CSV table of C-alpha atoms in Angstrom, one decimal:
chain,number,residue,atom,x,y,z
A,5,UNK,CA,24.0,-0.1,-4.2
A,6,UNK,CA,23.5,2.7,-7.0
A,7,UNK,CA,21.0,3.8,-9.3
A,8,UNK,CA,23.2,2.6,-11.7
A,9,UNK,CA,22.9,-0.4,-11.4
A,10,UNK,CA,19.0,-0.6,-10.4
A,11,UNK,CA,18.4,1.0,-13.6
A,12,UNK,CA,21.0,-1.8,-15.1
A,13,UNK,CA,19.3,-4.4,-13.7
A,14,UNK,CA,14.9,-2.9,-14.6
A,15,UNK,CA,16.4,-2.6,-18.1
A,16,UNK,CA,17.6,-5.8,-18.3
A,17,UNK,CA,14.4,-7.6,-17.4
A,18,UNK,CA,11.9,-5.4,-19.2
A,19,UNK,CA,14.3,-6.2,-22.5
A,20,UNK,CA,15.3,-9.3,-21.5
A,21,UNK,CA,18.9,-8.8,-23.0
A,22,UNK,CA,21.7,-7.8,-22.2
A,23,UNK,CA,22.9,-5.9,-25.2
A,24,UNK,CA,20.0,-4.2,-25.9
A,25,UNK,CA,19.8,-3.0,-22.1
A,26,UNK,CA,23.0,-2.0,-23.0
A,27,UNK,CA,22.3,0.1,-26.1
A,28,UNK,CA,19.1,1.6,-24.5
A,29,UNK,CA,21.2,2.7,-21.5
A,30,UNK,CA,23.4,4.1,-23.5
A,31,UNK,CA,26.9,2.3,-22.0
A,32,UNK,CA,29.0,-0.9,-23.1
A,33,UNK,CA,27.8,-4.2,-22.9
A,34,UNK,CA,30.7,-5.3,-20.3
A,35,UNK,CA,29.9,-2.3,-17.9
A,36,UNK,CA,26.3,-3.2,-18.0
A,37,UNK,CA,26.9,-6.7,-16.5
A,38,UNK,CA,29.4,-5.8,-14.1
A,39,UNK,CA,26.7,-3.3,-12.4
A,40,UNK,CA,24.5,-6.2,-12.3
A,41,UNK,CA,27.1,-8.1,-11.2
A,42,UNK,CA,27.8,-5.8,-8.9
A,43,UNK,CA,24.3,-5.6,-7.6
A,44,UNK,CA,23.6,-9.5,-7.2
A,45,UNK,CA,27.2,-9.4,-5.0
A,46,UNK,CA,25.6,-6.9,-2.8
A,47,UNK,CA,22.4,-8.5,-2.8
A,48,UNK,CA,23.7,-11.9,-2.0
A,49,UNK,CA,21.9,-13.7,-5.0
A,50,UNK,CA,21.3,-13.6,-8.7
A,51,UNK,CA,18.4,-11.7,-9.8
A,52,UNK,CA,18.7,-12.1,-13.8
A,53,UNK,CA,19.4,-16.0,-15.9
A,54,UNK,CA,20.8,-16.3,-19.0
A,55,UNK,CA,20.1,-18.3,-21.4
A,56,UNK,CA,20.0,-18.7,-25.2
A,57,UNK,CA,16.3,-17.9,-25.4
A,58,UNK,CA,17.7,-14.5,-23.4
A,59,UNK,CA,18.2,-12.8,-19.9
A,60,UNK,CA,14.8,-13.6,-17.5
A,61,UNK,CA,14.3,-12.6,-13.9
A,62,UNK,CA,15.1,-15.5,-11.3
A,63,UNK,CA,12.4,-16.4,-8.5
A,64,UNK,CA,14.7,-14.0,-6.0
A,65,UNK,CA,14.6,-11.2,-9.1
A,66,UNK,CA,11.1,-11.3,-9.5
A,67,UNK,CA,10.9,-11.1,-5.7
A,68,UNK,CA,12.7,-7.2,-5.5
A,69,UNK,CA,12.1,-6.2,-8.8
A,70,UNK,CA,8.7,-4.0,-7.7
A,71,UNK,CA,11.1,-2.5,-4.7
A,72,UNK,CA,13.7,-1.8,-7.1
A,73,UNK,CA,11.3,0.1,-9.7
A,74,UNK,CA,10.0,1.9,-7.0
A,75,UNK,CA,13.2,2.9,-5.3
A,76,UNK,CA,14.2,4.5,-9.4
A,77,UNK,CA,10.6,5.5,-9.8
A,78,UNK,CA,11.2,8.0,-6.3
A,79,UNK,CA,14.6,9.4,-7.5
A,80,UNK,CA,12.8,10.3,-11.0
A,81,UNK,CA,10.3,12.1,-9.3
A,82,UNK,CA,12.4,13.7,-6.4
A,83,UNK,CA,14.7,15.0,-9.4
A,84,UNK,CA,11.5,16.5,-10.9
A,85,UNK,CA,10.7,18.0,-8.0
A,86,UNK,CA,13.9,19.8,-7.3
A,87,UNK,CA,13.9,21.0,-10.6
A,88,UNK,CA,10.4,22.3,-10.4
A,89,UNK,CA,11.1,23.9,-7.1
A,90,UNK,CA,13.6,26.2,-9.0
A,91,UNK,CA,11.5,27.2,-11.9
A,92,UNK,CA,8.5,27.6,-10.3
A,93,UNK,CA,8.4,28.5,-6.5
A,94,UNK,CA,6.0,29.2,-4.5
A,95,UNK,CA,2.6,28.5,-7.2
A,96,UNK,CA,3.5,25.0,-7.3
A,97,UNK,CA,1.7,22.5,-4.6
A,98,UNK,CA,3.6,19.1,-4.9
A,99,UNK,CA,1.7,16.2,-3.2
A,100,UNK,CA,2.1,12.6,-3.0
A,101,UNK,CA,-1.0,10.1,-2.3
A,102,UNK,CA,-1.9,7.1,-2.5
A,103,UNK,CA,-4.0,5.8,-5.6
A,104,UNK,CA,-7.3,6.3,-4.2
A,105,UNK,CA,-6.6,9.9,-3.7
A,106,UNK,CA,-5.5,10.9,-6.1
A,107,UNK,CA,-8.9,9.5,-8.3
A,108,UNK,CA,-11.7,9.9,-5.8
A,109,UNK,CA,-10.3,13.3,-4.5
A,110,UNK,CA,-8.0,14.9,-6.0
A,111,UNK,CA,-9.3,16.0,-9.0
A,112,UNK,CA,-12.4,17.7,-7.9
A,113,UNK,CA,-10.6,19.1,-5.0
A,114,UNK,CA,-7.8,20.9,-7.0
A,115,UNK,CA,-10.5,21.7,-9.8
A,116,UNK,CA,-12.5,23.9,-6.9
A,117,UNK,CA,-9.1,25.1,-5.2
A,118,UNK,CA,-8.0,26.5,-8.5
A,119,UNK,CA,-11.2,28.9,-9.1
A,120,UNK,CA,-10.2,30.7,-5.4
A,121,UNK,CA,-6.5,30.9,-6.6
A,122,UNK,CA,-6.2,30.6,-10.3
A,123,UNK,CA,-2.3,30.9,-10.0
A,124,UNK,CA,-2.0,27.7,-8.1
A,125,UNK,CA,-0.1,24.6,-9.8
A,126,UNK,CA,-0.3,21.1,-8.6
A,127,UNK,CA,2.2,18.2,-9.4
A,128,UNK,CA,1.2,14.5,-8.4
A,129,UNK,CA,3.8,11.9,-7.0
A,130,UNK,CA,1.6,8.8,-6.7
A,131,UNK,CA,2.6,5.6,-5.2
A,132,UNK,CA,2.3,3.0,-2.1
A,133,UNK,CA,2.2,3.6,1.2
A,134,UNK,CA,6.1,3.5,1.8
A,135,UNK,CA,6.6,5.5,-1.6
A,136,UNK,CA,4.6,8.4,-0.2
A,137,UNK,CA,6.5,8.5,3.0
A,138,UNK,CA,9.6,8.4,1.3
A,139,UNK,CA,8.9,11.3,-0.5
A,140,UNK,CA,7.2,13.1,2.5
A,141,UNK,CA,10.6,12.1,4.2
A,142,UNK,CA,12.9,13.7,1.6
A,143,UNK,CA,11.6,16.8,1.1
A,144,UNK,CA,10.3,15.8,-2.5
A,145,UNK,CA,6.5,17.4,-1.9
A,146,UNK,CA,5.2,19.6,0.2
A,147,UNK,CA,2.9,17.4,2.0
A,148,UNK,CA,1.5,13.6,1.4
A,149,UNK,CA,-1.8,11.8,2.1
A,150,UNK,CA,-0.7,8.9,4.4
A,151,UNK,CA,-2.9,6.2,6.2
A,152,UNK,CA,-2.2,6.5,10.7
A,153,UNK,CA,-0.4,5.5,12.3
A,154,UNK,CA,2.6,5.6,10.0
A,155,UNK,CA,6.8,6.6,11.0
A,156,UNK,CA,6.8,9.6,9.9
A,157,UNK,CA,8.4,12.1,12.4
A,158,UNK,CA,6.2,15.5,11.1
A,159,UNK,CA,2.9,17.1,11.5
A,160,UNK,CA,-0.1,14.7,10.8
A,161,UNK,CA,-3.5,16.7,10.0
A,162,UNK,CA,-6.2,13.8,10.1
A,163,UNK,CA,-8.8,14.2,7.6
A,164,UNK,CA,-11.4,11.4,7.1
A,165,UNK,CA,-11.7,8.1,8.6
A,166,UNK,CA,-12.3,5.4,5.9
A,167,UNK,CA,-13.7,1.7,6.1
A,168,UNK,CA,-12.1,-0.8,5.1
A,169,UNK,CA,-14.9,-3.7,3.6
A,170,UNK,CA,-14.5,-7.3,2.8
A,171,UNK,CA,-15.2,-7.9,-1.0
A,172,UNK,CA,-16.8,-11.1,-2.2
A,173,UNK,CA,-17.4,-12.7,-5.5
A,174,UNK,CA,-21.0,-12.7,-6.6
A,175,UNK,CA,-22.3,-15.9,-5.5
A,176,UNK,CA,-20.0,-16.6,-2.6
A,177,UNK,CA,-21.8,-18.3,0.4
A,178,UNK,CA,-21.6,-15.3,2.6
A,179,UNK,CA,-23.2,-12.7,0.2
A,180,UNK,CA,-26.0,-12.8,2.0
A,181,UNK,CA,-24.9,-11.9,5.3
A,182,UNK,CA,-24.7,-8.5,6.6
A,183,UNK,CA,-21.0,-8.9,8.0
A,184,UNK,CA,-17.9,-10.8,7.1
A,185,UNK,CA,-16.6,-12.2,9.8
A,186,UNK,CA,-12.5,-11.1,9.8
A,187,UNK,CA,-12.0,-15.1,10.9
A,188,UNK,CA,-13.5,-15.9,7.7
A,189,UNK,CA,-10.1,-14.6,5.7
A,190,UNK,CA,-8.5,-17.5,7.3
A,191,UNK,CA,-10.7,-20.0,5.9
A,192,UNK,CA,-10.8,-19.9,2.6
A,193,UNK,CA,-8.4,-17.9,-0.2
A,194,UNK,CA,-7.5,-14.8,-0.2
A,195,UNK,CA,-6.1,-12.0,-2.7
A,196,UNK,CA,-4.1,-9.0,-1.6
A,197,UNK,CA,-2.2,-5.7,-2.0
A,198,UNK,CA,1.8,-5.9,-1.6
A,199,UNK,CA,2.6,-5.8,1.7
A,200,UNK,CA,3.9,-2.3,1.4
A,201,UNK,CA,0.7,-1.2,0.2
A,202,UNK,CA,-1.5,-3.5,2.6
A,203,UNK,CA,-0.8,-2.0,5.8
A,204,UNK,CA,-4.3,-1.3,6.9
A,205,UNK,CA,-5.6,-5.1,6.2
A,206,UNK,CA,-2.7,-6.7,7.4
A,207,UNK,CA,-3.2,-4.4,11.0
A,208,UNK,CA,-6.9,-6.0,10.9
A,209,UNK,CA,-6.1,-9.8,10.2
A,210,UNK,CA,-3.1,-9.5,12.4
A,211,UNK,CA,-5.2,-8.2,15.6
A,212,UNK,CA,-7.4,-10.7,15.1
A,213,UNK,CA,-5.0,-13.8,15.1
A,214,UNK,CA,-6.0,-14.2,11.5
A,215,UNK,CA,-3.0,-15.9,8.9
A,216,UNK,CA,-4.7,-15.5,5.3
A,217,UNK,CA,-4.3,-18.1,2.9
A,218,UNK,CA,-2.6,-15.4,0.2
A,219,UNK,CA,-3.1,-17.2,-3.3
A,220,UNK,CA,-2.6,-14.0,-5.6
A,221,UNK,CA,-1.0,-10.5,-4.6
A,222,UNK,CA,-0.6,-7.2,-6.5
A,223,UNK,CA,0.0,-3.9,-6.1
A,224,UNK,CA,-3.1,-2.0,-7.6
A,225,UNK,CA,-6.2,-1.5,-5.6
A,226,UNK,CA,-8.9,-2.1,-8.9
A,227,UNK,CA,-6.4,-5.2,-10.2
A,228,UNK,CA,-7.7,-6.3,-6.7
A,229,UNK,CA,-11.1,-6.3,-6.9
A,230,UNK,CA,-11.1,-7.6,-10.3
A,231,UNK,CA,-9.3,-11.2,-8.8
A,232,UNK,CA,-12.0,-10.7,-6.3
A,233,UNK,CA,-14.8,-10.5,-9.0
A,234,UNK,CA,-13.4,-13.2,-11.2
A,235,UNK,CA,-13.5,-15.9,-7.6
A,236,UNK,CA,-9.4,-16.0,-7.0
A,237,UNK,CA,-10.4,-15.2,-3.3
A,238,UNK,CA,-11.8,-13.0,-1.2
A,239,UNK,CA,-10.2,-9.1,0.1
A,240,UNK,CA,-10.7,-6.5,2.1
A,241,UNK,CA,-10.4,-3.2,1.0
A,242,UNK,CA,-11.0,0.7,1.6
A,243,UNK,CA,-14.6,1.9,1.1
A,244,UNK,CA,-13.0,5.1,-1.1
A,245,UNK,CA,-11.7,2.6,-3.3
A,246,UNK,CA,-15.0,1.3,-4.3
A,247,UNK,CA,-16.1,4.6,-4.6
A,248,UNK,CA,-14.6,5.3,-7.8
A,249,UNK,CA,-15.1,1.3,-9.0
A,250,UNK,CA,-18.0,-0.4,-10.8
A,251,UNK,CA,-17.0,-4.1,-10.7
A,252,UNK,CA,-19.9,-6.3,-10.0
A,253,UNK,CA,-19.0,-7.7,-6.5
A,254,UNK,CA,-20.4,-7.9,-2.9
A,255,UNK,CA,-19.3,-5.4,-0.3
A,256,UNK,CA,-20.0,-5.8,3.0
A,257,UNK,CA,-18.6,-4.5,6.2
A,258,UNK,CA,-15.9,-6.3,8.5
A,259,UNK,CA,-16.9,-7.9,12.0
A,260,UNK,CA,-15.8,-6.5,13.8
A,261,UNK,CA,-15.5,-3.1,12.1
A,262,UNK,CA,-12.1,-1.9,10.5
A,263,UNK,CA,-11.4,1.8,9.1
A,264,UNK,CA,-7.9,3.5,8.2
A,265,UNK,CA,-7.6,7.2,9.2
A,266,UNK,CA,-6.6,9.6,6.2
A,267,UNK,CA,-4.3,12.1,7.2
A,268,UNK,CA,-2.4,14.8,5.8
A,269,UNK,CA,1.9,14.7,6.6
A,270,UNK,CA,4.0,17.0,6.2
A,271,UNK,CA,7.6,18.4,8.0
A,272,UNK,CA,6.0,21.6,9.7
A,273,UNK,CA,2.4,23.4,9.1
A,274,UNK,CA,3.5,26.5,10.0
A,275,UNK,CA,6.7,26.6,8.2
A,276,UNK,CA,5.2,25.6,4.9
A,277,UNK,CA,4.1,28.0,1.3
A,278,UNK,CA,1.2,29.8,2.3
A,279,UNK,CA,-0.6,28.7,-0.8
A,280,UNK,CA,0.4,25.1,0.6
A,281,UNK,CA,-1.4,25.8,4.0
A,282,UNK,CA,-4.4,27.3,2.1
A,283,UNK,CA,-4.8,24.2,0.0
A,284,UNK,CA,-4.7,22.1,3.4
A,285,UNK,CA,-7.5,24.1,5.2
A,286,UNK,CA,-9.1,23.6,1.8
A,287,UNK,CA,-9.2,19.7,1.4
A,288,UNK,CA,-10.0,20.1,5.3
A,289,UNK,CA,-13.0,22.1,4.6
A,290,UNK,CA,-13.6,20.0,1.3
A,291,UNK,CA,-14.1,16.8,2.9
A,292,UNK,CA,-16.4,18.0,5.2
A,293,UNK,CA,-19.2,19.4,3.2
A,294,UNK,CA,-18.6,15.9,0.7
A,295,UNK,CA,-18.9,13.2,2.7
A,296,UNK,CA,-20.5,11.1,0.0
A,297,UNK,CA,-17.3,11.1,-1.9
């Protein structure tokens, strides 16, 4: 499989032709399809239908179509990054996180960094869990803010333990209550992350013997809580999460208690930038003296 043909195949479906795929990729309309082609052969099943109303995703499509765009989305930003590495050197902190992150921490952590070292500059690769790793894993940032235990095979430099809360819609029968009960997530329905971004909630229900009733999933952590808010179903998410979120729902903590472990990753501490280590004791130090945020 290529990036050719990913890209083929995300063009495609946002345009939902052929031919203007095509013209937008810049190739012929006959080598578009055979790299679609190409890609359902390898695949083992078609991912686009056409029709005379135009080119739509089938139910297996729509099923890697979010893998797909973030398998292109990496490559874009790893190319960035290798290009940035050669204009800029050693100023230039490159970092991949999570979403909540990168809005509850980030920006008033690289705000402060930058007033003791005015010449540093930061670059953002956000994505889910597995996107971070992948770009921890090829050498695309300098460091990334993953969630233990994780694969990675590099230095972990834990940071903050976080909670992880049930959310409820107002109203709900167990608003009240002090605790959810994680049994409770098997009871009635529920809406969650992507798996690839749900490890932490999925490590929960599973040690509990718990199989939720999934009714709606997505991938963004405030898309979440707004199902949650408007009664689709119940979710549990990370307390820094809600941090940085005003809908009007009930949070209230797990039974038993859950929490994720924010760490830093990165291939060696001691072989990386020096301004790179100094941010790291930084955010180390940071998080410390803010413990409210």
């Amino acid at each position: 499989m290529s990036l050719k043909q990913y890209q083929a195949f995300l063009k495609a479906a946002e345009l939902h032709s052929v031919s203007a795929a095509a013209e937008a990729l810049g190739i012929s309309q006959s080598a578009l399809t055979q790299a679609i082609a190409a890609l359902e052969k390898q695949f083992g099943f078609a991912v686009l239908s056409r029709s005379r109303s135009g080119t739509q995703l089938t139910q297996e499509g729509r099923r890697v179509y979010e893998a797909v765009r973030q398998v292109v989305h990496a490559e874009a930003a790893l190319s960035t990054a290798v290009r940035e590495v050669r204009e800029t050197g050693s100023s230039v902190i490159r970092i991949a996180t999570f979403k909540s992150v990168a809005v509850s921490w980030l920006p008033a952590m690289m705000k402060a960094f930058q007033a003791e070292h005015p010449e540093a500059r930061f670059r953002l690769f956000d994505g889910a869990y597995a996107e971070v790793d992948a770009y921890v894993r090829s050498g695309a940032v300098d460091f990334g803010f993953v969630s233990l235990p994780d694969t990675l095979d590099c230095d972990h430099i834990p940071v903050r333990e976080d909670r992880l809360l049930a959310v409820l819609p107002q109203g709900h029968p167990l608003a009240s209550a002090e605790r959810v009960p994680v049994e409770q997530f098997g009871r009635e329905p529920v809406v969650s992350l992507i798996d690839s971004t749900n490890q932490d909630a999925l490590r929960v229900l599973n040690a509990a013997g718990v199989t939720p009733d999934v009714r709606f999933k997505t991938a963004d952590d405030y898309a979440l809580i707004s199902m949650a808010e408007s009664g689709l179903g119940i979710c549990i998410t990370h307390e820094l999460v809600l941090k940085s979120d005003n809908h009007n729902v009930v949070v209230r903590e797990l039974d038993p208690p859950a929490h994720r472990t924010i760490a830093i990753a990165l291939p060696g501490f001691k072989s990386a930038k020096p301004l790179v280590q100094d941010f790291i004791r930084f955010v180390q130090r940071w998080t410390k003296a803010h413990p409210e945020m």
